[in-house]
């Protein structure tokens, strides 16, 4: 079983490696010497250090009060989420799953061993409450993979206790700096160990010459360069979505709120970008990838769609006066909401462990590293990207006008839904265009988001009414009153009608605002 906790800490170093007196820190009443603990940790990664590249650490540690497996994900500078599992000879399956989107099918091997003598102090306030743990760590690092170097250093680590305001760390740091202690240049022990035990780099060969001139300086990876061409801008947006899918994977596995929805949106953004910027990327290559992204979005949506409907109908039911709630409506709705969640959660984790999903991640990596660029990709972004966004906006305009003119009922429901789907695609195209086009694209993205919300409310009403009909039929068959379901159905009809009445004026304002694009 995995235990998760938020870790907030700061690391320091000093020339004399000593720990100054901390009793003068504001709020500290007592400093308790906890003695010296001997820690022995082996850090695991792939041979090409995929976890380290994402600032993720995975270790098996013995000694101290928290022996076991520790997996840490970065949250912000000095802040990490740590997942712990009991000590065992092999990596627990739960932790292995949380790094799978990075590791894929590569082997996790021991890369560094750190042995530390940890001299610990507890900082307590006047009430005896723990404020922080301060330790002086004498570290011996030994390279296990990719070299055989060793390194030694001493560092000071200050870890905030649970429930304590992080401002307290500023008070400790003020005292440390006054004593000549400075923040560590490395974010973690592992980062420092990898750096200091790495094989010495060979001297770089002189640049070759071509026709008597030095060859062009080797370019940094595209992700480190500001976008210049139309292709650069599109790839930067796609790269951000690929990264989001990979980074959200552990959160989806842990059922973190909104993680499934966020990953699903990232897949949609990629698919939409493939289609909107077909003059930049060859669709003969991207269409098959888009279909795999569609599959993944569908798998992610199994629970999400039901969650949205449940929230909507539950909120509507809460507004119904008690005398008008006839029968066990709330209980039936709760059963409907939860009847497939447990099984589908297991199914979704199975999807994330599947060969198909991991192959998709590999495909996305290859596509972004070696993109199928067309001729327009090398041009300046202004015209290429603006033309793509204007084309998408024109499609939305036609679909919205069709929805407005369609006959009320199923015909208009379908037309509004089609307009909504195109609105999302146009929004994503405008988002990708914003770094190149500036305010006009940013404003259009905002307008499309508002329109998407309006049309989405209509579609949610359509789906809610379908659900209410189904629940009503089940309730009737069980001998229960269907009155409240009908009441809720009528309210949903009025909500949809209100959207339909608002749409013409709403759209007219958007068209006027998009004139600058």
CSV table of C-alpha atoms in Angstrom, one decimal, residues 389 393 423 426-452 506-507 509-517:
chain,number,residue,atom,x,y,z
A,389,UNK,CA,-7.2,29.9,-37.3
A,393,UNK,CA,-13.4,30.2,-37.2
A,423,UNK,CA,-15.7,25.5,-31.2
A,426,UNK,CA,-11.1,26.4,-33.0
A,427,UNK,CA,-10.2,27.3,-29.4
A,428,UNK,CA,-7.2,24.9,-29.4
A,429,UNK,CA,-6.1,26.3,-32.8
A,430,UNK,CA,-6.2,29.9,-31.3
A,431,UNK,CA,-4.3,28.7,-28.2
A,432,UNK,CA,-1.5,27.3,-30.3
A,433,UNK,CA,-1.5,30.6,-32.3
A,434,UNK,CA,-1.4,32.9,-29.3
A,435,UNK,CA,2.5,33.1,-29.0
A,436,UNK,CA,2.7,34.0,-32.7
A,437,UNK,CA,-0.3,36.2,-33.1
A,438,UNK,CA,-0.7,37.8,-29.7
A,439,UNK,CA,-3.9,39.5,-28.4
A,440,UNK,CA,-6.2,38.7,-31.4
A,441,UNK,CA,-5.6,34.9,-31.0
A,442,UNK,CA,-5.7,35.1,-27.2
A,443,UNK,CA,-9.0,37.0,-27.4
A,444,UNK,CA,-10.5,34.5,-29.9
A,445,UNK,CA,-9.4,31.6,-27.6
A,446,UNK,CA,-11.3,33.3,-24.8
A,447,UNK,CA,-14.4,33.8,-26.9
A,448,UNK,CA,-14.3,30.2,-28.1
A,449,UNK,CA,-14.0,29.0,-24.5
A,450,UNK,CA,-17.1,31.1,-23.5
A,451,UNK,CA,-19.0,29.8,-26.5
A,452,UNK,CA,-17.9,26.2,-25.7
A,506,UNK,CA,-24.0,35.8,-28.1
A,507,UNK,CA,-22.6,34.7,-31.4
A,509,UNK,CA,-20.9,39.7,-30.2
A,510,UNK,CA,-18.2,37.1,-30.9
A,511,UNK,CA,-18.2,37.8,-34.6
A,512,UNK,CA,-17.7,41.5,-34.0
A,513,UNK,CA,-14.8,40.8,-31.6
A,514,UNK,CA,-13.1,38.5,-34.1
A,515,UNK,CA,-12.7,41.1,-36.8
A,516,UNK,CA,-9.1,41.8,-35.8
A,517,UNK,CA,-7.8,38.3,-36.4
